[in-house]
Amino acid sequence: MKRIYLSIYGGLGNQLYILAYADYLQRRLGTRPYLLNELQRTKADTSSLDRTRRDLFSELIAYLGFQFVDTDSREFRLLKKWERHIKHYQEEPNKHGVYLQNILPPLQENPRWTLPLVCRISGYFQSYHYVSTDFRRRVGKFLNLHATSADLAREYALMIQPEDVAIHLRRGDFVALQHTGVQLFGAEHYANGLALQAQQQPIGRVFVFSDDFEAIGEELSLLANNYQLILVKGLTPLQDLFLLTCFRRYVLANSTFSWWGALCSKYGDEVKVVVPKKPLLISYPEDSYFPPSWGQI
């Protein structure tokens, strides 16, 4: 293929998985994909404190060396015009964590005639197999460059010790998406994960990340009975993600945003991470969301 267009959408965590897959395609096929703004999302305001922003972090796309095809470009208009004559490879529904054996997902559309040497690909590609060590390093460097200029982010980072644990309670859009198979993990999951971490090494403090602290008051009250909680507030999404990379120990649920914090941790493969065995209600034996070293409960 001379021209591969890879759709990019979703929040920052999903975008990172798609970018990791783009990096994987480049390594395997020798062709650098073009990132296609298929859902026509706008550029994110990385200085915003709104943690529910679902826009595109185009600064990250450019930093990683991929070309971004925006909706107001002539190239995007041409692609839309000839869309039904372009081969389209699409990840199977719900199989976001299933590693593809054939590099490309299944061919979904095979028109009578197609444009030569051009294809487009869509999916979420949330398998750890696509994520190279070099990609994790580059994302970590980007976060350092864009997040450490904030005084509050630096203050939090200086507080973190190796024995501390980061937990992330995602609410926001997950509440409305429960009918699609998204689960909400409550205090029991985090209490079990923290207990497992405490068996391995005493816990210092528990730093709590969330996109909606008002919605998790009950969970916080229960956890505060056994642990000293530090609520991480007042940061942008990029600063939150940077701060997550400063930990060695984690108890996480089903937010890809928080998974990337652990994947890009400054401690590398020495991290101690606890996650759910089934992050979604729909699961498959072939799911490979998490590295084998991560503990699953």
PDB file of C-alpha atoms in Angstrom:
ATOM      1  CA  MET A   1       0.000   0.000   0.000  1.00  0.00           C
ATOM      2  CA  LYS A   2       1.239   3.447  -0.920  1.00  0.00           C
ATOM      3  CA  ARG A   3      -1.445   5.280   1.053  1.00  0.00           C
ATOM      4  CA  ILE A   4      -3.037   3.971   4.247  1.00  0.00           C
ATOM      5  CA  TYR A   5      -5.684   6.102   5.935  1.00  0.00           C
ATOM      6  CA  LEU A   6      -6.362   5.171   9.558  1.00  0.00           C
ATOM      7  CA  SER A   7      -9.445   6.637  11.230  1.00  0.00           C
ATOM      8  CA  ILE A   8      -8.798   8.317  14.565  1.00  0.00           C
ATOM      9  CA  TYR A   9     -11.523   9.075  17.065  1.00  0.00           C
ATOM     10  CA  GLY A  10     -12.530   8.721  20.708  1.00  0.00           C
ATOM     11  CA  GLY A  11     -10.924  10.248  23.770  1.00  0.00           C
ATOM     12  CA  LEU A  12      -7.224  10.506  24.492  1.00  0.00           C
ATOM     13  CA  GLY A  13      -6.860   6.884  25.638  1.00  0.00           C
ATOM     14  CA  ASN A  14      -8.470   5.507  22.484  1.00  0.00           C
ATOM     15  CA  GLN A  15      -6.468   7.890  20.319  1.00  0.00           C
ATOM     16  CA  LEU A  16      -3.252   6.558  21.840  1.00  0.00           C
ATOM     17  CA  TYR A  17      -4.193   2.970  20.991  1.00  0.00           C
ATOM     18  CA  ILE A  18      -4.961   3.967  17.404  1.00  0.00           C
ATOM     19  CA  LEU A  19      -1.647   5.821  17.198  1.00  0.00           C
ATOM     20  CA  ALA A  20       0.153   2.771  18.622  1.00  0.00           C
ATOM     21  CA  TYR A  21      -1.486   0.668  15.901  1.00  0.00           C
ATOM     22  CA  ALA A  22      -0.387   3.234  13.294  1.00  0.00           C
ATOM     23  CA  ASP A  23       3.156   2.851  14.615  1.00  0.00           C
ATOM     24  CA  TYR A  24       2.752  -0.945  14.423  1.00  0.00           C
ATOM     25  CA  LEU A  25       1.589  -0.744  10.788  1.00  0.00           C
ATOM     26  CA  GLN A  26       4.581   1.393   9.918  1.00  0.00           C
ATOM     27  CA  ARG A  27       6.950  -1.120  11.505  1.00  0.00           C
ATOM     28  CA  ARG A  28       5.299  -4.114   9.840  1.00  0.00           C
ATOM     29  CA  LEU A  29       4.415  -2.701   6.409  1.00  0.00           C
ATOM     30  CA  GLY A  30       6.989   0.040   5.958  1.00  0.00           C
ATOM     31  CA  THR A  31       4.277   2.605   5.178  1.00  0.00           C
ATOM     32  CA  ARG A  32       3.418   5.469   7.517  1.00  0.00           C
ATOM     33  CA  PRO A  33      -0.390   5.793   7.827  1.00  0.00           C
ATOM     34  CA  TYR A  34      -2.235   9.061   7.463  1.00  0.00           C
ATOM     35  CA  LEU A  35      -4.547   9.800  10.382  1.00  0.00           C
ATOM     36  CA  LEU A  36      -8.044  10.502   9.100  1.00  0.00           C
ATOM     37  CA  ASN A  37     -10.386  12.726  11.108  1.00  0.00           C
ATOM     38  CA  GLU A  38     -13.351  10.651   9.971  1.00  0.00           C
ATOM     39  CA  LEU A  39     -15.807  11.799  12.664  1.00  0.00           C
ATOM     40  CA  GLN A  40     -14.820  15.419  12.046  1.00  0.00           C
ATOM     41  CA  ARG A  41     -13.839  16.197  15.620  1.00  0.00           C
ATOM     42  CA  THR A  42     -12.215  19.486  16.456  1.00  0.00           C
ATOM     43  CA  LYS A  43      -8.784  20.120  17.919  1.00  0.00           C
ATOM     44  CA  ALA A  44      -8.628  19.726  21.696  1.00  0.00           C
ATOM     45  CA  ASP A  45      -7.852  22.623  23.986  1.00  0.00           C
ATOM     46  CA  THR A  46      -5.057  21.070  26.022  1.00  0.00           C
ATOM     47  CA  SER A  47      -5.171  23.906  28.547  1.00  0.00           C
ATOM     48  CA  SER A  48      -8.803  23.165  29.463  1.00  0.00           C
ATOM     49  CA  LEU A  49      -9.625  21.747  32.896  1.00  0.00           C
ATOM     50  CA  ASP A  50     -12.651  19.942  31.445  1.00  0.00           C
ATOM     51  CA  ARG A  51     -11.719  16.258  31.805  1.00  0.00           C
ATOM     52  CA  THR A  52     -14.660  15.151  29.663  1.00  0.00           C
ATOM     53  CA  ARG A  53     -13.258  16.630  26.443  1.00  0.00           C
ATOM     54  CA  ARG A  54     -13.461  14.079  23.618  1.00  0.00           C
ATOM     55  CA  ASP A  55     -11.702  16.082  20.919  1.00  0.00           C
ATOM     56  CA  LEU A  56      -8.523  15.250  19.018  1.00  0.00           C
ATOM     57  CA  PHE A  57      -5.128  15.957  20.495  1.00  0.00           C
ATOM     58  CA  SER A  58      -3.562  16.935  17.186  1.00  0.00           C
ATOM     59  CA  GLU A  59      -0.390  18.151  18.949  1.00  0.00           C
ATOM     60  CA  LEU A  60       0.274  14.533  19.938  1.00  0.00           C
ATOM     61  CA  ILE A  61      -0.341  13.284  16.395  1.00  0.00           C
ATOM     62  CA  ALA A  62       2.158  15.783  14.999  1.00  0.00           C
ATOM     63  CA  TYR A  63       4.728  15.049  17.725  1.00  0.00           C
ATOM     64  CA  LEU A  64       4.675  11.336  16.888  1.00  0.00           C
ATOM     65  CA  GLY A  65       5.348  12.138  13.235  1.00  0.00           C
ATOM     66  CA  PHE A  66       2.021  11.240  11.637  1.00  0.00           C
ATOM     67  CA  GLN A  67       0.261  13.401   9.058  1.00  0.00           C
ATOM     68  CA  PHE A  68      -3.222  14.486  10.093  1.00  0.00           C
ATOM     69  CA  VAL A  69      -5.916  14.743   7.409  1.00  0.00           C
ATOM     70  CA  ASP A  70      -8.383  17.288   8.726  1.00  0.00           C
ATOM     71  CA  THR A  71     -11.954  17.791   7.573  1.00  0.00           C
ATOM     72  CA  ASP A  72     -11.331  21.138   5.880  1.00  0.00           C
ATOM     73  CA  SER A  73      -8.569  19.802   3.619  1.00  0.00           C
ATOM     74  CA  ARG A  74      -8.870  19.068  -0.106  1.00  0.00           C
ATOM     75  CA  GLU A  75      -7.542  15.568   0.545  1.00  0.00           C
ATOM     76  CA  PHE A  76     -10.379  14.825   2.972  1.00  0.00           C
ATOM     77  CA  ARG A  77     -12.991  16.029   0.473  1.00  0.00           C
ATOM     78  CA  LEU A  78     -11.501  13.819  -2.256  1.00  0.00           C
ATOM     79  CA  LEU A  79     -11.511  10.812   0.062  1.00  0.00           C
ATOM     80  CA  LYS A  80     -15.166  11.346   0.855  1.00  0.00           C
ATOM     81  CA  LYS A  81     -15.999  11.696  -2.834  1.00  0.00           C
ATOM     82  CA  TRP A  82     -14.287   8.413  -3.739  1.00  0.00           C
ATOM     83  CA  GLU A  83     -15.043   6.645  -0.459  1.00  0.00           C
ATOM     84  CA  ARG A  84     -17.009   3.744  -1.981  1.00  0.00           C
ATOM     85  CA  HIS A  85     -14.090   2.926  -4.272  1.00  0.00           C
ATOM     86  CA  ILE A  86     -11.526   2.632  -1.473  1.00  0.00           C
ATOM     87  CA  LYS A  87     -10.922  -0.698   0.256  1.00  0.00           C
ATOM     88  CA  HIS A  88     -12.053  -0.499   3.862  1.00  0.00           C
ATOM     89  CA  TYR A  89     -10.591  -2.772   6.559  1.00  0.00           C
ATOM     90  CA  GLN A  90     -12.540  -2.678   9.817  1.00  0.00           C
ATOM     91  CA  GLU A  91     -12.029  -4.217  13.232  1.00  0.00           C
ATOM     92  CA  GLU A  92     -14.804  -6.630  14.192  1.00  0.00           C
ATOM     93  CA  PRO A  93     -17.386  -5.220  16.638  1.00  0.00           C
ATOM     94  CA  ASN A  94     -16.410  -5.476  20.331  1.00  0.00           C
ATOM     95  CA  LYS A  95     -13.091  -7.175  19.509  1.00  0.00           C
ATOM     96  CA  HIS A  96     -10.987  -4.155  20.408  1.00  0.00           C
ATOM     97  CA  GLY A  97      -8.625  -6.171  22.608  1.00  0.00           C
ATOM     98  CA  VAL A  98      -8.113  -9.051  20.166  1.00  0.00           C
ATOM     99  CA  TYR A  99      -4.705  -9.029  18.486  1.00  0.00           C
ATOM    100  CA  LEU A 100      -4.924  -9.472  14.718  1.00  0.00           C
ATOM    101  CA  GLN A 101      -2.966 -12.363  13.254  1.00  0.00           C
ATOM    102  CA  ASN A 102      -2.984 -10.874   9.729  1.00  0.00           C
ATOM    103  CA  ILE A 103      -1.780  -7.328  10.535  1.00  0.00           C
ATOM    104  CA  LEU A 104      -4.861  -5.777   8.903  1.00  0.00           C
ATOM    105  CA  PRO A 105      -8.435  -6.288  10.152  1.00  0.00           C
ATOM    106  CA  PRO A 106     -10.991  -8.010   7.883  1.00  0.00           C
ATOM    107  CA  LEU A 107     -11.905  -6.393   4.583  1.00  0.00           C
ATOM    108  CA  GLN A 108     -15.414  -5.026   5.057  1.00  0.00           C
ATOM    109  CA  GLU A 109     -16.074  -3.480   1.658  1.00  0.00           C
ATOM    110  CA  ASN A 110     -14.875  -4.841  -1.672  1.00  0.00           C
ATOM    111  CA  PRO A 111     -16.343  -2.663  -4.431  1.00  0.00           C
ATOM    112  CA  ARG A 112     -16.368  -3.717  -8.082  1.00  0.00           C
ATOM    113  CA  TRP A 113     -13.446  -1.443  -8.792  1.00  0.00           C
ATOM    114  CA  THR A 114     -11.116   0.209  -6.301  1.00  0.00           C
ATOM    115  CA  LEU A 115      -8.470   2.873  -6.316  1.00  0.00           C
ATOM    116  CA  PRO A 116      -5.081   1.114  -6.548  1.00  0.00           C
ATOM    117  CA  LEU A 117      -2.612   1.130  -3.631  1.00  0.00           C
ATOM    118  CA  VAL A 118      -5.026   2.964  -1.303  1.00  0.00           C
ATOM    119  CA  CYS A 119      -6.997   1.688   1.684  1.00  0.00           C
ATOM    120  CA  ARG A 120      -8.585   2.938   4.867  1.00  0.00           C
ATOM    121  CA  ILE A 121      -8.697   1.193   8.246  1.00  0.00           C
ATOM    122  CA  SER A 122     -10.931   1.733  11.261  1.00  0.00           C
ATOM    123  CA  GLY A 123     -10.999   0.273  14.756  1.00  0.00           C
ATOM    124  CA  TYR A 124      -9.723   0.810  18.301  1.00  0.00           C
ATOM    125  CA  PHE A 125      -6.910  -1.806  18.445  1.00  0.00           C
ATOM    126  CA  GLN A 126      -6.570  -1.949  22.232  1.00  0.00           C
ATOM    127  CA  SER A 127      -4.191  -4.920  22.423  1.00  0.00           C
ATOM    128  CA  TYR A 128      -0.895  -4.434  24.233  1.00  0.00           C
ATOM    129  CA  HIS A 129       0.798  -6.333  21.377  1.00  0.00           C
ATOM    130  CA  TYR A 130       0.683  -3.213  19.198  1.00  0.00           C
ATOM    131  CA  VAL A 131       2.409  -1.009  21.784  1.00  0.00           C
ATOM    132  CA  SER A 132       6.179  -0.916  21.365  1.00  0.00           C
ATOM    133  CA  THR A 133       8.626   0.162  24.068  1.00  0.00           C
ATOM    134  CA  ASP A 134       9.797   3.012  21.844  1.00  0.00           C
ATOM    135  CA  PHE A 135       6.227   4.247  21.343  1.00  0.00           C
ATOM    136  CA  ARG A 136       5.649   4.286  25.109  1.00  0.00           C
ATOM    137  CA  ARG A 137       8.894   6.218  25.572  1.00  0.00           C
ATOM    138  CA  ARG A 138       7.925   8.850  22.988  1.00  0.00           C
ATOM    139  CA  VAL A 139       4.470   9.354  24.513  1.00  0.00           C
ATOM    140  CA  GLY A 140       6.076   9.757  27.935  1.00  0.00           C
ATOM    141  CA  LYS A 141       8.441  12.375  26.545  1.00  0.00           C
ATOM    142  CA  PHE A 142       5.533  14.260  24.950  1.00  0.00           C
ATOM    143  CA  LEU A 143       3.676  14.332  28.265  1.00  0.00           C
ATOM    144  CA  ASN A 144       6.769  15.645  30.047  1.00  0.00           C
ATOM    145  CA  LEU A 145       7.136  18.430  27.508  1.00  0.00           C
ATOM    146  CA  HIS A 146       3.482  19.510  27.636  1.00  0.00           C
ATOM    147  CA  ALA A 147       2.502  18.963  31.255  1.00  0.00           C
ATOM    148  CA  THR A 148       5.418  19.750  33.542  1.00  0.00           C
ATOM    149  CA  SER A 149       5.275  23.495  32.873  1.00  0.00           C
ATOM    150  CA  ALA A 150       2.283  23.738  35.222  1.00  0.00           C
ATOM    151  CA  ASP A 151       3.202  24.514  38.843  1.00  0.00           C
ATOM    152  CA  LEU A 152       0.377  22.361  40.259  1.00  0.00           C
ATOM    153  CA  ALA A 153       1.394  19.330  38.168  1.00  0.00           C
ATOM    154  CA  ARG A 154       4.986  19.665  39.416  1.00  0.00           C
ATOM    155  CA  GLU A 155       3.787  19.982  43.020  1.00  0.00           C
ATOM    156  CA  TYR A 156       1.791  16.758  42.762  1.00  0.00           C
ATOM    157  CA  ALA A 157       4.684  14.972  41.043  1.00  0.00           C
ATOM    158  CA  LEU A 158       7.080  15.897  43.869  1.00  0.00           C
ATOM    159  CA  MET A 159       4.680  14.376  46.404  1.00  0.00           C
ATOM    160  CA  ILE A 160       4.626  10.903  44.821  1.00  0.00           C
ATOM    161  CA  GLN A 161       6.699   8.157  46.433  1.00  0.00           C
ATOM    162  CA  PRO A 162       7.353   4.612  45.094  1.00  0.00           C
ATOM    163  CA  GLU A 163       5.112   3.064  47.762  1.00  0.00           C
ATOM    164  CA  ASP A 164       2.113   5.227  46.780  1.00  0.00           C
ATOM    165  CA  VAL A 165      -0.687   3.822  44.600  1.00  0.00           C
ATOM    166  CA  ALA A 166      -2.688   5.542  41.842  1.00  0.00           C
ATOM    167  CA  ILE A 167      -6.343   4.649  41.305  1.00  0.00           C
ATOM    168  CA  HIS A 168      -8.609   5.986  38.558  1.00  0.00           C
ATOM    169  CA  LEU A 169     -12.403   6.088  38.836  1.00  0.00           C
ATOM    170  CA  ARG A 170     -13.981   6.854  35.494  1.00  0.00           C
ATOM    171  CA  ARG A 171     -17.556   8.107  35.384  1.00  0.00           C
ATOM    172  CA  GLY A 172     -18.572  10.854  32.919  1.00  0.00           C
ATOM    173  CA  ASP A 173     -19.608   9.271  29.616  1.00  0.00           C
ATOM    174  CA  PHE A 174     -19.314   5.739  31.083  1.00  0.00           C
ATOM    175  CA  VAL A 175     -22.619   6.284  32.920  1.00  0.00           C
ATOM    176  CA  ALA A 176     -24.478   6.826  29.645  1.00  0.00           C
ATOM    177  CA  LEU A 177     -22.605   3.983  27.895  1.00  0.00           C
ATOM    178  CA  GLN A 178     -23.580   1.190  30.288  1.00  0.00           C
ATOM    179  CA  HIS A 179     -26.125  -0.137  27.784  1.00  0.00           C
ATOM    180  CA  THR A 180     -23.268  -0.750  25.307  1.00  0.00           C
ATOM    181  CA  GLY A 181     -21.392  -3.115  27.638  1.00  0.00           C
ATOM    182  CA  VAL A 182     -19.344  -0.573  29.595  1.00  0.00           C
ATOM    183  CA  GLN A 183     -19.130  -1.428  33.296  1.00  0.00           C
ATOM    184  CA  LEU A 184     -18.897   0.934  36.253  1.00  0.00           C
ATOM    185  CA  PHE A 185     -16.423  -0.351  38.830  1.00  0.00           C
ATOM    186  CA  GLY A 186     -17.147   0.628  42.421  1.00  0.00           C
ATOM    187  CA  ALA A 187     -15.371   0.585  45.770  1.00  0.00           C
ATOM    188  CA  GLU A 188     -15.211  -3.221  45.948  1.00  0.00           C
ATOM    189  CA  HIS A 189     -12.931  -3.471  42.905  1.00  0.00           C
ATOM    190  CA  TYR A 190     -10.527  -0.836  44.222  1.00  0.00           C
ATOM    191  CA  ALA A 191     -10.577  -2.231  47.766  1.00  0.00           C
ATOM    192  CA  ASN A 192      -9.686  -5.701  46.443  1.00  0.00           C
ATOM    193  CA  GLY A 193      -6.960  -4.283  44.228  1.00  0.00           C
ATOM    194  CA  LEU A 194      -5.469  -2.214  47.040  1.00  0.00           C
ATOM    195  CA  ALA A 195      -5.547  -5.232  49.350  1.00  0.00           C
ATOM    196  CA  LEU A 196      -3.601  -7.191  46.743  1.00  0.00           C
ATOM    197  CA  GLN A 197      -1.070  -4.378  46.449  1.00  0.00           C
ATOM    198  CA  ALA A 198      -0.754  -4.212  50.250  1.00  0.00           C
ATOM    199  CA  GLN A 199       0.028  -7.943  50.402  1.00  0.00           C
ATOM    200  CA  GLN A 200       3.068  -7.345  48.221  1.00  0.00           C
ATOM    201  CA  GLN A 201       4.263  -4.117  49.877  1.00  0.00           C
ATOM    202  CA  PRO A 202       2.791  -1.673  52.417  1.00  0.00           C
ATOM    203  CA  ILE A 203       0.873   1.163  50.787  1.00  0.00           C
ATOM    204  CA  GLY A 204       1.840   4.764  51.424  1.00  0.00           C
ATOM    205  CA  ARG A 205      -0.913   7.019  50.118  1.00  0.00           C
ATOM    206  CA  VAL A 206      -3.579   6.471  47.498  1.00  0.00           C
ATOM    207  CA  PHE A 207      -3.781   9.162  44.809  1.00  0.00           C
ATOM    208  CA  VAL A 208      -7.286   9.297  43.314  1.00  0.00           C
ATOM    209  CA  PHE A 209      -7.885  10.370  39.706  1.00  0.00           C
ATOM    210  CA  SER A 210     -11.393  10.884  38.324  1.00  0.00           C
ATOM    211  CA  ASP A 211     -13.346  12.813  35.722  1.00  0.00           C
ATOM    212  CA  ASP A 212     -16.229  13.355  38.194  1.00  0.00           C
ATOM    213  CA  PHE A 213     -15.341  13.503  41.889  1.00  0.00           C
ATOM    214  CA  GLU A 214     -18.902  14.446  42.867  1.00  0.00           C
ATOM    215  CA  ALA A 215     -20.170  11.120  41.502  1.00  0.00           C
ATOM    216  CA  ILE A 216     -17.753   8.955  43.526  1.00  0.00           C
ATOM    217  CA  GLY A 217     -18.309  10.346  47.017  1.00  0.00           C
ATOM    218  CA  GLU A 218     -19.577   7.028  48.394  1.00  0.00           C
ATOM    219  CA  GLU A 219     -16.605   5.112  47.003  1.00  0.00           C
ATOM    220  CA  LEU A 220     -14.187   7.643  48.447  1.00  0.00           C
ATOM    221  CA  SER A 221     -15.794   7.431  51.909  1.00  0.00           C
ATOM    222  CA  LEU A 222     -15.417   3.646  51.964  1.00  0.00           C
ATOM    223  CA  LEU A 223     -11.787   3.687  50.784  1.00  0.00           C
ATOM    224  CA  ALA A 224     -10.873   6.462  53.224  1.00  0.00           C
ATOM    225  CA  ASN A 225     -11.594   4.085  56.105  1.00  0.00           C
ATOM    226  CA  ASN A 226      -8.397   2.164  55.325  1.00  0.00           C
ATOM    227  CA  TYR A 227      -6.178   4.466  53.258  1.00  0.00           C
ATOM    228  CA  GLN A 228      -4.943   8.037  53.174  1.00  0.00           C
ATOM    229  CA  LEU A 229      -6.443   9.492  50.011  1.00  0.00           C
ATOM    230  CA  ILE A 230      -5.024  12.329  47.934  1.00  0.00           C
ATOM    231  CA  LEU A 231      -7.593  13.680  45.446  1.00  0.00           C
ATOM    232  CA  VAL A 232      -5.897  14.882  42.262  1.00  0.00           C
ATOM    233  CA  LYS A 233      -7.825  17.964  41.153  1.00  0.00           C
ATOM    234  CA  GLY A 234      -7.244  21.113  39.130  1.00  0.00           C
ATOM    235  CA  LEU A 235      -5.263  19.588  36.264  1.00  0.00           C
ATOM    236  CA  THR A 236      -5.892  19.296  32.530  1.00  0.00           C
ATOM    237  CA  PRO A 237      -6.315  15.850  30.923  1.00  0.00           C
ATOM    238  CA  LEU A 238      -2.723  15.889  29.670  1.00  0.00           C
ATOM    239  CA  GLN A 239      -1.452  16.854  33.115  1.00  0.00           C
ATOM    240  CA  ASP A 240      -3.525  14.061  34.674  1.00  0.00           C
ATOM    241  CA  LEU A 241      -2.015  11.571  32.252  1.00  0.00           C
ATOM    242  CA  PHE A 242       1.500  12.852  32.895  1.00  0.00           C
ATOM    243  CA  LEU A 243       0.996  12.519  36.643  1.00  0.00           C
ATOM    244  CA  LEU A 244      -0.238   8.942  36.198  1.00  0.00           C
ATOM    245  CA  THR A 245       3.099   8.105  34.569  1.00  0.00           C
ATOM    246  CA  CYS A 246       4.890   9.078  37.792  1.00  0.00           C
ATOM    247  CA  PHE A 247       3.665   6.038  39.752  1.00  0.00           C
ATOM    248  CA  ARG A 248       5.018   2.528  40.159  1.00  0.00           C
ATOM    249  CA  ARG A 249       1.812   1.005  41.566  1.00  0.00           C
ATOM    250  CA  TYR A 250      -1.749   1.158  40.206  1.00  0.00           C
ATOM    251  CA  VAL A 251      -5.262  -0.160  40.709  1.00  0.00           C
ATOM    252  CA  LEU A 252      -7.185   0.581  37.513  1.00  0.00           C
ATOM    253  CA  ALA A 253     -10.527  -0.380  36.005  1.00  0.00           C
ATOM    254  CA  ASN A 254     -11.681  -0.093  32.388  1.00  0.00           C
ATOM    255  CA  SER A 255     -10.566   3.371  31.301  1.00  0.00           C
ATOM    256  CA  THR A 256      -8.014   3.274  28.489  1.00  0.00           C
ATOM    257  CA  PHE A 257      -6.868   6.720  29.642  1.00  0.00           C
ATOM    258  CA  SER A 258      -5.580   5.272  32.914  1.00  0.00           C
ATOM    259  CA  TRP A 259      -4.086   2.199  31.193  1.00  0.00           C
ATOM    260  CA  TRP A 260      -1.823   4.531  29.255  1.00  0.00           C
ATOM    261  CA  GLY A 261      -0.633   6.117  32.471  1.00  0.00           C
ATOM    262  CA  ALA A 262       0.661   2.711  33.587  1.00  0.00           C
ATOM    263  CA  LEU A 263       1.953   1.757  30.120  1.00  0.00           C
ATOM    264  CA  CYS A 264       4.040   4.933  29.970  1.00  0.00           C
ATOM    265  CA  SER A 265       5.150   4.894  33.611  1.00  0.00           C
ATOM    266  CA  LYS A 266       8.645   6.201  34.244  1.00  0.00           C
ATOM    267  CA  TYR A 267       9.261   2.859  36.008  1.00  0.00           C
ATOM    268  CA  GLY A 268       8.849   0.977  32.727  1.00  0.00           C
ATOM    269  CA  ASP A 269       8.190  -2.732  33.118  1.00  0.00           C
ATOM    270  CA  GLU A 270       8.770  -2.574  36.882  1.00  0.00           C
ATOM    271  CA  VAL A 271       5.220  -1.304  37.440  1.00  0.00           C
ATOM    272  CA  LYS A 272       2.774  -3.207  39.647  1.00  0.00           C
ATOM    273  CA  VAL A 273      -0.688  -2.916  38.097  1.00  0.00           C
ATOM    274  CA  VAL A 274      -4.018  -4.451  39.105  1.00  0.00           C
ATOM    275  CA  VAL A 275      -6.866  -4.437  36.560  1.00  0.00           C
ATOM    276  CA  PRO A 276     -10.169  -6.316  36.090  1.00  0.00           C
ATOM    277  CA  LYS A 277     -10.129  -9.667  34.281  1.00  0.00           C
ATOM    278  CA  LYS A 278     -13.102  -8.507  32.215  1.00  0.00           C
ATOM    279  CA  PRO A 279     -12.988  -4.750  31.625  1.00  0.00           C
ATOM    280  CA  LEU A 280     -16.101  -5.006  29.419  1.00  0.00           C
ATOM    281  CA  LEU A 281     -19.246  -7.102  29.795  1.00  0.00           C
ATOM    282  CA  ILE A 282     -18.465  -8.656  26.403  1.00  0.00           C
ATOM    283  CA  SER A 283     -15.142 -10.472  26.420  1.00  0.00           C
ATOM    284  CA  TYR A 284     -13.267 -13.044  24.334  1.00  0.00           C
ATOM    285  CA  PRO A 285     -10.626 -15.646  25.248  1.00  0.00           C
ATOM    286  CA  GLU A 286      -8.253 -13.957  22.792  1.00  0.00           C
ATOM    287  CA  ASP A 287      -8.462 -10.562  24.531  1.00  0.00           C
ATOM    288  CA  SER A 288      -5.014  -9.098  25.136  1.00  0.00           C
ATOM    289  CA  TYR A 289      -5.741  -5.686  26.611  1.00  0.00           C
ATOM    290  CA  PHE A 290      -3.103  -6.043  29.321  1.00  0.00           C
ATOM    291  CA  PRO A 291       0.543  -7.149  29.476  1.00  0.00           C
ATOM    292  CA  PRO A 292       0.932 -10.563  31.163  1.00  0.00           C
ATOM    293  CA  SER A 293       2.755  -8.987  34.111  1.00  0.00           C
ATOM    294  CA  TRP A 294      -0.338  -7.007  35.159  1.00  0.00           C
ATOM    295  CA  GLY A 295      -2.399  -8.625  37.892  1.00  0.00           C
ATOM    296  CA  GLN A 296      -6.042  -9.325  36.994  1.00  0.00           C
ATOM    297  CA  ILE A 297      -8.874  -9.693  39.523  1.00  0.00           C
TER     298      ILE A 297
END
